[in-house]
């Protein structure tokens, strides 16, 4: 009982099961640096405002720095029986400094403390995730540069549709990931406000300086409403949304790689270091990494639902339900980092089987639109051209031919507008080269797009 900081009000010891149930140090212990950082700012402000003496303030700061060093260097272990990281650090400080340590929590509550810790912690995590995403984007761009002429079929409904290049396909993911970066930056910006000084919920009667703590911790400004300061977990939810979307992108990319690795496609081959074998089937080379990423996407979505559901019914201000925020958002952050860290080298070492892509593009009549466009350019209305081409495709299927191998006489039976030059017009190279509308797959256009993406990336590198 004596151990509990709030013991004064109670006449009985807390049941052991409740103690264990309540404790969050097993998962919030990871925020010890940020907790100490927040406490140092708070103690500095208390000293400067004359709420505690300068001497006490300095002693507290010194003590906190010592504790930080001792944990960092393994001399001090977190007590698994402590209620949470905030209680642990404060108790340790008091153990070391005696009464002076007990002055740290003046004009503060764990409610604003935990809110500030989590913002500090997630701010750092966002930086790390952004760096990982930037590395991934660079890796994709590098690969795209090598494949601006690599023809592959583009699909809709997973049916071969129109010819594109592998670079064009890769660059689609670059734009998704650039938006992910942008979202993470936005979230970080909105998260970067300081709840410290909100107290338990209703501020404080001490004459504090919230701007000072906010500035010391690198926040943009103090949060304007103390109730909001301790009640808000938007920033966790928003970050988790960003991470769900990022994972959705990685999951789609993973799904494609899984298909491309199959014998049915064989567009790519994973490096041996990034594939696994089967315990029974000797021929197998499995794309486990991509499957796990696809699987973990569900898990991150689960974290998002956890957070949203946890928040939706709780009245202002702090409620213990909110302690559940940490495991969910930490799980999301940890797993996203794992996924991106593994995905990037897997992708960079993946072998691209250009021939197979080209062969797949040569079957499936993906130049049929171009055949119709050929007639349109000779003056026929598109709908008529579309119909004639459809009939020709049916004829090819019946005769086991392609549009490239169908004799010109057959073409001319449909309309005299067809001539020998149809073969050039429907060659895959022409089809791709001529798709130079903005954003299209022509090598020139994709090269322009790559330069644009590099420019964008450069901007995000600066912010
Ligand atoms: N461990 C708690 C959490 O993570 C800290 C805040 C506790 N506040 C309280 N009033 N019990 O939410």
Coordinates of C-alpha atoms and ligand atoms in Angstrom, one line a residue:
X1 CA 0.0 0.0 0.0
X2 CA 2.7 2.4 1.0
X3 CA 4.1 1.9 -2.5
X4 CA 1.1 3.4 -4.2
X5 CA 1.4 7.2 -4.9
X6 CA -2.3 7.7 -4.5
X7 CA -2.5 5.6 -1.3
X8 CA -3.7 8.4 1.0
X9 CA -7.4 8.1 0.0
X10 CA -7.5 4.4 0.5
X11 CA -7.8 2.1 3.5
X12 CA -7.2 -1.1 1.8
X13 CA -4.5 -2.5 -0.5
X14 CA -5.5 -2.9 -4.1
X15 CA -6.2 -6.5 -5.1
X16 CA -3.2 -8.1 -6.8
X17 CA -5.3 -8.9 -9.9
X18 CA -6.4 -5.3 -10.2
X19 CA -2.8 -4.2 -9.9
X20 CA -1.7 -6.4 -12.7
X21 CA -4.7 -5.6 -14.7
X22 CA -4.2 -1.8 -14.4
X23 CA -0.5 -1.8 -15.0
X24 CA 0.7 -0.5 -18.4
X25 CA 4.4 -0.4 -17.8
X26 CA 4.9 -3.6 -19.9
X27 CA 3.9 -1.6 -23.0
X28 CA 4.3 2.1 -22.1
X29 CA 7.9 1.5 -20.7
X30 CA 9.1 2.1 -24.2
X31 CA 8.3 5.8 -23.8
X32 CA 10.7 6.3 -21.0
X33 CA 12.9 8.7 -22.9
X34 CA 10.0 10.8 -23.9
X35 CA 8.5 10.7 -20.4
X36 CA 11.8 12.0 -19.0
X37 CA 12.1 14.6 -21.8
X38 CA 8.6 15.9 -20.9
X39 CA 9.4 15.9 -17.2
X40 CA 12.6 17.9 -17.7
X41 CA 10.7 20.5 -19.6
X42 CA 8.1 20.6 -16.9
X43 CA 10.7 21.0 -14.1
X44 CA 12.5 23.7 -16.0
X45 CA 9.3 25.7 -16.3
X46 CA 8.3 25.1 -12.6
X47 CA 11.7 26.6 -11.7
X48 CA 11.6 29.5 -14.1
X49 CA 8.1 30.4 -12.9
X50 CA 9.1 30.2 -9.3
X51 CA 6.6 27.4 -8.6
X52 CA 9.5 25.4 -7.1
X53 CA 12.9 26.8 -6.3
X54 CA 15.6 27.0 -9.0
X55 CA 17.7 24.8 -6.8
X56 CA 15.0 22.1 -6.7
X57 CA 14.4 22.4 -10.4
X58 CA 18.0 21.9 -11.1
X59 CA 18.3 18.9 -8.8
X60 CA 15.2 17.3 -10.4
X61 CA 16.6 17.8 -13.9
X62 CA 19.9 16.4 -12.8
X63 CA 18.2 13.4 -11.3
X64 CA 16.1 12.8 -14.4
X65 CA 19.1 12.9 -16.6
X66 CA 20.8 10.4 -14.4
X67 CA 17.8 8.1 -14.6
X68 CA 17.7 8.4 -18.4
X69 CA 21.4 7.5 -18.6
X70 CA 21.0 4.6 -16.2
X71 CA 18.1 3.1 -18.2
X72 CA 19.8 3.8 -21.5
X73 CA 23.0 2.0 -20.4
X74 CA 21.2 -0.9 -18.7
X75 CA 22.0 0.0 -15.1
X76 CA 18.4 0.6 -14.2
X77 CA 15.6 -1.8 -15.2
X78 CA 12.0 -0.9 -15.4
X79 CA 10.0 -2.4 -12.5
X80 CA 7.4 -4.6 -14.0
X81 CA 5.2 -4.1 -10.9
X82 CA 5.1 -0.3 -11.4
X83 CA 1.7 1.0 -12.5
X84 CA 3.1 2.8 -15.5
X85 CA 6.2 4.5 -16.9
X86 CA 5.2 7.8 -15.4
X87 CA 4.9 6.4 -11.9
X88 CA 8.1 4.5 -12.3
X89 CA 10.2 7.5 -13.2
X90 CA 8.7 9.6 -10.5
X91 CA 9.2 6.9 -7.8
X92 CA 12.8 6.4 -8.9
X93 CA 13.4 10.1 -8.8
X94 CA 12.0 10.3 -5.3
X95 CA 14.0 7.3 -4.2
X96 CA 17.1 9.1 -5.4
X97 CA 16.4 12.7 -4.3
X98 CA 14.0 12.3 -1.4
X99 CA 11.5 15.2 -0.9
X100 CA 12.8 17.2 -3.8
X101 CA 11.7 14.4 -6.2
X102 CA 8.2 14.7 -4.8
X103 CA 7.9 18.3 -6.1
X104 CA 8.2 17.3 -9.8
X105 CA 4.5 16.5 -10.2
X106 CA 3.4 19.9 -9.0
X107 CA 0.8 21.3 -11.3
X108 CA 0.8 18.2 -13.5
X109 CA -1.4 15.1 -13.9
X110 CA -0.6 11.8 -15.5
X111 CA -3.4 12.7 -17.9
X112 CA -1.4 15.6 -19.5
X113 CA 1.8 13.7 -19.0
X114 CA 0.7 10.6 -20.9
X115 CA -0.7 12.8 -23.7
X116 CA 2.5 14.7 -24.1
X117 CA 4.6 11.5 -23.9
X118 CA 2.7 9.8 -26.6
X119 CA 2.8 12.8 -29.0
X120 CA 6.6 13.0 -28.5
X121 CA 7.0 9.3 -29.1
X122 CA 4.8 9.1 -32.2
X123 CA 6.4 12.2 -33.6
X124 CA 9.7 10.4 -33.7
X125 CA 8.1 7.2 -35.0
X126 CA 6.6 9.2 -37.9
X127 CA 10.0 10.5 -38.8
X128 CA 11.4 7.0 -38.9
X129 CA 8.5 5.6 -41.0
X130 CA 8.8 8.5 -43.4
X131 CA 12.5 7.7 -43.9
X132 CA 11.7 4.1 -44.6
X133 CA 9.0 5.0 -47.1
X134 CA 11.4 7.4 -48.9
X135 CA 13.9 4.6 -49.2
X136 CA 11.3 2.4 -50.7
X137 CA 10.2 5.1 -53.2
X138 CA 13.8 5.6 -54.2
X139 CA 14.2 1.9 -54.8
X140 CA 11.1 1.7 -56.9
X141 CA 12.2 4.7 -59.0
X142 CA 15.6 3.1 -59.5
X143 CA 13.9 0.0 -60.8
X144 CA 11.5 2.0 -63.0
X145 CA 14.4 3.8 -64.7
X146 CA 15.6 0.4 -65.9
X147 CA 12.3 -0.6 -67.4
X148 CA 10.8 2.3 -69.3
X149 CA 11.0 0.0 -72.5
X150 CA 9.9 -3.2 -70.8
X151 CA 6.5 -4.0 -72.3
X152 CA 3.9 -5.8 -70.2
X153 CA 0.2 -6.2 -70.3
X154 CA -1.9 -3.8 -68.3
X155 CA -4.9 -5.4 -66.8
X156 CA -8.5 -4.6 -65.8
X157 CA -10.6 -7.3 -64.1
X158 CA -7.3 -9.2 -64.2
X159 CA -7.9 -9.6 -67.9
X160 CA -5.2 -8.4 -70.3
X161 CA -6.3 -5.0 -71.3
X162 CA -3.8 -2.6 -73.0
X163 CA 0.0 -2.6 -73.3
X164 CA 2.0 -0.6 -70.7
X165 CA 5.5 -0.8 -69.5
X166 CA 6.8 -2.2 -66.2
X167 CA 8.1 1.3 -65.4
X168 CA 4.7 2.7 -65.8
X169 CA 3.2 0.1 -63.5
X170 CA 5.9 0.6 -60.9
X171 CA 5.5 4.4 -61.0
X172 CA 1.8 4.0 -60.1
X173 CA 3.0 2.8 -56.7
X174 CA 5.4 5.6 -56.3
X175 CA 2.6 8.1 -56.5
X176 CA 0.6 6.2 -53.9
X177 CA 3.6 6.2 -51.6
X178 CA 4.2 9.9 -52.2
X179 CA 0.7 10.5 -51.0
X180 CA 1.4 8.3 -48.0
X181 CA 4.4 10.5 -47.2
X182 CA 2.3 13.6 -47.5
X183 CA -0.3 12.2 -45.2
X184 CA 2.3 11.3 -42.6
X185 CA 3.7 14.8 -42.8
X186 CA 0.3 16.3 -42.4
X187 CA -0.5 14.1 -39.4
X188 CA 2.8 15.0 -37.8
X189 CA 2.1 18.6 -38.2
X190 CA -1.3 18.4 -36.6
X191 CA 0.0 16.2 -33.9
X192 CA 2.7 18.6 -33.0
X193 CA 0.9 20.7 -30.4
X194 CA 1.4 20.5 -26.7
X195 CA -1.1 19.2 -24.1
X196 CA 1.3 19.6 -21.2
X197 CA -0.2 22.1 -18.6
X198 CA -3.7 20.8 -19.2
X199 CA -3.4 19.1 -15.8
X200 CA -5.9 16.5 -15.0
X201 CA -8.5 18.2 -17.1
X202 CA -9.1 21.7 -15.7
X203 CA -5.7 23.3 -16.0
X204 CA -4.1 24.6 -12.8
X205 CA -4.1 27.4 -10.2
X206 CA -0.3 27.8 -10.5
X207 CA 0.9 30.5 -12.7
X208 CA 2.5 28.2 -15.3
X209 CA 4.1 29.0 -18.6
X210 CA 2.7 26.6 -21.2
X211 CA 4.4 28.3 -24.1
X212 CA 7.7 27.6 -22.5
X213 CA 7.2 23.8 -22.1
X214 CA 5.7 23.7 -25.6
X215 CA 8.8 25.5 -27.0
X216 CA 11.2 23.4 -25.0
X217 CA 9.6 20.2 -26.4
X218 CA 9.6 21.5 -30.0
X219 CA 5.9 21.8 -30.3
X220 CA 4.2 24.4 -32.4
X221 CA 2.0 25.7 -29.6
X222 CA 0.1 24.7 -26.4
X223 CA -3.3 23.1 -27.1
X224 CA -5.9 25.8 -26.5
X225 CA -8.3 23.8 -24.4
X226 CA -7.2 21.8 -21.3
X227 CA -10.1 19.3 -21.6
X228 CA -9.3 18.6 -25.2
X229 CA -5.6 18.4 -24.3
X230 CA -6.2 15.3 -22.1
X231 CA -9.1 13.8 -24.0
X232 CA -7.9 13.8 -27.6
X233 CA -6.5 10.7 -29.3
X234 CA -7.3 11.9 -32.8
X235 CA -3.6 11.9 -33.5
X236 CA -3.3 8.1 -32.8
X237 CA -6.4 7.4 -35.0
X238 CA -5.2 9.7 -37.8
X239 CA -1.7 8.1 -37.8
X240 CA -3.3 4.6 -37.8
X241 CA -5.4 5.7 -40.8
X242 CA -2.3 6.8 -42.6
X243 CA -0.7 3.5 -41.8
X244 CA -3.7 1.5 -42.9
X245 CA -3.6 3.2 -46.3
X246 CA 0.2 2.7 -46.6
X247 CA -0.3 -1.0 -45.8
X248 CA -3.1 -1.2 -48.3
X249 CA -0.7 0.0 -51.0
X250 CA 2.0 -2.4 -49.9
X251 CA -0.6 -5.1 -49.8
X252 CA -1.8 -4.6 -53.3
X253 CA 1.8 -4.4 -54.5
X254 CA 2.5 -7.7 -52.6
X255 CA -0.5 -9.4 -54.1
X256 CA 0.8 -8.5 -57.6
X257 CA 4.3 -9.8 -56.8
X258 CA 2.7 -13.0 -55.4
X259 CA 0.9 -13.4 -58.8
X260 CA 3.9 -12.5 -60.8
X261 CA 6.0 -15.1 -59.0
X262 CA 3.6 -17.9 -59.9
X263 CA 4.3 -20.2 -62.8
X264 CA 1.2 -18.9 -64.5
X265 CA 2.7 -15.4 -64.8
X266 CA 6.5 -15.8 -64.1
X267 CA 7.0 -12.1 -64.6
X268 CA 9.5 -11.9 -61.7
X269 CA 11.7 -14.1 -59.6
X270 CA 12.4 -13.3 -56.0
X271 CA 16.0 -13.5 -54.8
X272 CA 16.7 -16.7 -52.8
X273 CA 17.4 -14.5 -49.8
X274 CA 13.8 -13.2 -49.9
X275 CA 11.8 -16.4 -50.5
X276 CA 11.3 -19.6 -48.5
X277 CA 10.9 -23.2 -49.3
X278 CA 8.4 -25.8 -48.4
X279 CA 8.9 -28.5 -45.8
X280 CA 7.6 -31.2 -48.1
X281 CA 7.5 -30.0 -51.7
X282 CA 11.1 -29.6 -53.0
X283 CA 10.2 -27.5 -56.0
X284 CA 8.6 -24.7 -54.0
X285 CA 9.9 -21.2 -53.7
X286 CA 7.3 -19.2 -51.7
X287 CA 6.8 -15.5 -51.6
X288 CA 6.3 -15.5 -47.8
X289 CA 7.4 -11.9 -47.3
X290 CA 4.7 -10.5 -49.5
X291 CA 2.1 -12.8 -48.1
X292 CA 2.9 -11.7 -44.6
X293 CA 2.7 -8.1 -45.6
X294 CA -0.7 -8.8 -47.1
X295 CA -1.7 -10.5 -43.9
X296 CA -0.4 -7.8 -41.6
X297 CA -2.5 -5.3 -43.4
X298 CA -5.5 -6.8 -41.8
X299 CA -3.8 -6.5 -38.5
X300 CA -3.2 -2.8 -38.9
X301 CA -6.8 -2.3 -40.0
X302 CA -7.7 -4.1 -36.8
X303 CA -5.6 -1.6 -34.8
X304 CA -7.5 1.2 -36.4
X305 CA -10.8 -0.3 -35.5
X306 CA -9.6 -0.8 -31.9
X307 CA -8.7 2.9 -31.6
X308 CA -11.9 4.1 -33.2
X309 CA -14.1 1.8 -31.1
X310 CA -12.2 2.6 -27.9
X311 CA -12.9 6.3 -28.4
X312 CA -16.4 6.4 -29.7
X313 CA -18.3 6.3 -26.5
X314 CA -16.2 7.8 -23.7
X315 CA -17.2 11.0 -22.1
X316 CA -14.7 13.8 -21.6
X317 CA -12.1 13.9 -20.2
X318 CA -9.6 11.1 -19.4
X319 CA -11.0 7.6 -19.0
X320 CA -8.9 4.5 -18.3
X321 CA -10.2 3.0 -21.6
X322 CA -7.7 5.3 -23.2
X323 CA -4.8 3.3 -21.9
X324 CA -5.7 0.9 -24.6
X325 CA -4.5 3.4 -27.2
X326 CA -0.9 2.5 -26.8
X327 CA -0.8 -1.2 -27.6
X328 CA -2.9 -0.6 -30.8
X329 CA -0.8 2.3 -32.2
X330 CA 2.5 0.7 -31.1
X331 CA 1.5 -2.5 -32.8
X332 CA 0.6 -0.6 -36.0
X333 CA 3.9 1.4 -36.0
X334 CA 6.1 -1.6 -35.2
X335 CA 4.6 -3.8 -37.9
X336 CA 4.6 -1.1 -40.6
X337 CA 8.3 -0.5 -40.0
X338 CA 9.0 -4.2 -40.2
X339 CA 7.0 -4.5 -43.4
X340 CA 8.6 -1.5 -45.2
X341 CA 12.1 -2.5 -44.0
X342 CA 11.7 -6.0 -45.5
X343 CA 9.8 -5.0 -48.6
X344 CA 12.4 -2.6 -49.9
X345 CA 15.4 -5.0 -50.2
X346 CA 13.0 -7.8 -51.4
X347 CA 11.9 -5.5 -54.2
X348 CA 15.4 -4.3 -55.1
X349 CA 16.7 -7.8 -55.5
X350 CA 13.7 -9.1 -57.5
X351 CA 14.7 -10.3 -61.0
X352 CA 12.4 -9.0 -63.7
X353 CA 11.7 -11.5 -66.5
X354 CA 11.2 -9.1 -69.4
X355 CA 10.7 -11.8 -72.0
X356 CA 7.8 -13.4 -70.1
X357 CA 6.2 -10.0 -69.7
X358 CA 6.6 -9.3 -73.4
X359 CA 5.2 -12.7 -74.3
X360 CA 2.2 -12.2 -72.2
X361 CA 1.6 -8.8 -73.8
X362 CA 1.8 -10.4 -77.2
X363 CA -1.2 -12.6 -76.4
X364 CA -4.6 -11.6 -75.3
X365 CA -5.3 -9.0 -78.0
X366 CA -4.2 -6.1 -75.9
X367 CA -3.6 -4.1 -79.1
X368 CA -7.3 -4.4 -80.2
X369 CA -8.0 -0.8 -79.1
X370 CA -5.1 0.3 -81.2
X371 CA -6.5 -1.6 -84.2
X372 CA -9.8 0.2 -83.8
X373 CA -8.0 3.5 -83.4
X374 CA -6.2 2.8 -86.7
X375 CA -9.5 2.8 -88.5
X376 CA -10.7 5.9 -86.6
X377 CA -7.6 7.8 -87.7
X378 CA -8.6 6.8 -91.3
X379 CA -12.0 8.4 -90.8
X380 CA -14.3 5.7 -89.4
X381 CA -16.5 6.5 -86.4
X382 CA -15.1 4.8 -83.2
X383 CA -18.1 2.6 -82.6
X384 CA -18.0 1.1 -86.1
X385 CA -14.2 0.6 -85.8
X386 CA -14.8 -1.1 -82.4
X387 CA -17.3 -3.5 -83.9
X388 CA -15.1 -4.5 -86.8
X389 CA -12.1 -5.1 -84.5
X390 CA -14.3 -7.2 -82.3
X391 CA -15.2 -9.4 -85.3
X392 CA -11.6 -9.6 -86.2
X393 CA -10.6 -10.7 -82.7
X394 CA -13.3 -13.4 -82.8
X395 CA -12.0 -14.6 -86.2
X396 CA -8.4 -14.8 -84.8
X397 CA -9.6 -16.8 -81.8
X398 CA -11.4 -19.2 -84.2
X399 CA -8.3 -19.6 -86.4
X400 CA -5.9 -19.6 -83.5
X401 CA -4.2 -16.4 -84.8
X402 CA -3.3 -13.0 -83.3
X403 CA -4.0 -9.6 -84.8
X404 CA -0.3 -9.5 -85.8
X405 CA -0.5 -12.8 -87.7
X406 CA -3.9 -12.4 -89.3
X407 CA -3.4 -12.0 -93.1
X408 CA -4.1 -8.5 -94.5
X409 CA -6.7 -10.0 -96.9
X410 CA -8.8 -11.0 -93.9
X411 CA -8.5 -7.4 -92.6
X412 CA -9.5 -6.0 -96.0
X413 CA -12.6 -8.2 -96.2
X414 CA -13.9 -6.1 -93.3
X415 CA -13.1 -2.7 -94.7
X416 CA -10.9 -1.4 -97.5
X417 CA -9.5 1.1 -95.0
X418 CA -7.1 -1.6 -93.8
X419 CA -3.7 -1.7 -95.5
X420 CA -0.2 -3.2 -94.9
X421 CA 0.6 -0.4 -92.4
X422 CA -1.9 -1.9 -89.9
X423 CA 0.8 -4.3 -88.7
X424 CA 3.0 -1.4 -87.7
X425 CA 0.1 0.4 -86.1
X426 CA -0.7 -2.5 -83.9
X427 CA 2.8 -3.6 -83.0
X428 CA 3.2 -3.5 -79.2
X429 CA 6.1 -1.1 -79.5
X430 CA 4.0 1.4 -81.5
X431 CA 1.1 0.9 -79.1
X432 CA 3.2 1.8 -76.1
X433 CA 5.2 4.6 -77.8
X434 CA 2.1 6.3 -79.1
X435 CA 0.4 6.4 -75.7
X436 CA 2.1 9.6 -74.9
X437 CA -0.9 11.4 -73.4
X438 CA 0.0 13.0 -70.1
X439 CA 0.5 10.2 -67.5
X440 CA 0.5 7.5 -70.2
X441 CA 3.0 4.6 -70.6
X442 CA 5.1 5.8 -73.5
X443 CA 8.8 5.7 -72.5
X444 CA 9.2 9.5 -73.0
X445 CA 6.1 10.2 -70.8
X446 CA 7.2 7.8 -68.1
X447 CA 10.7 9.4 -68.1
X448 CA 9.1 12.8 -67.6
X449 CA 6.9 11.3 -64.8
X450 CA 10.0 9.8 -63.0
X451 CA 11.6 13.3 -63.0
X452 CA 8.5 14.8 -61.5
X453 CA 8.4 12.1 -58.8
X454 CA 12.0 12.7 -58.0
X455 CA 11.3 16.4 -57.6
X456 CA 8.5 15.6 -55.2
X457 CA 10.6 13.2 -53.2
X458 CA 13.2 15.9 -52.9
X459 CA 10.6 18.3 -51.5
X460 CA 9.6 15.7 -48.9
X461 CA 13.2 15.1 -48.1
X462 CA 13.3 18.7 -47.0
X463 CA 10.2 18.7 -44.8
Ligands
LIG1 N1 -1.1 4.6 -17.8 C1 -2.1 5.6 -18.0 C2 -2.5 5.6 -19.5 O1 -1.8 5.1 -20.3 C3 -1.6 6.9 -17.7 C4 -2.7 7.9 -17.4 C5 -3.3 7.5 -16.1 N2 -4.2 8.5 -15.6 C6 -5.2 8.2 -14.7 N3 -5.9 9.2 -14.3 N4 -5.3 7.0 -14.2 O2 -3.5 6.0 -19.9

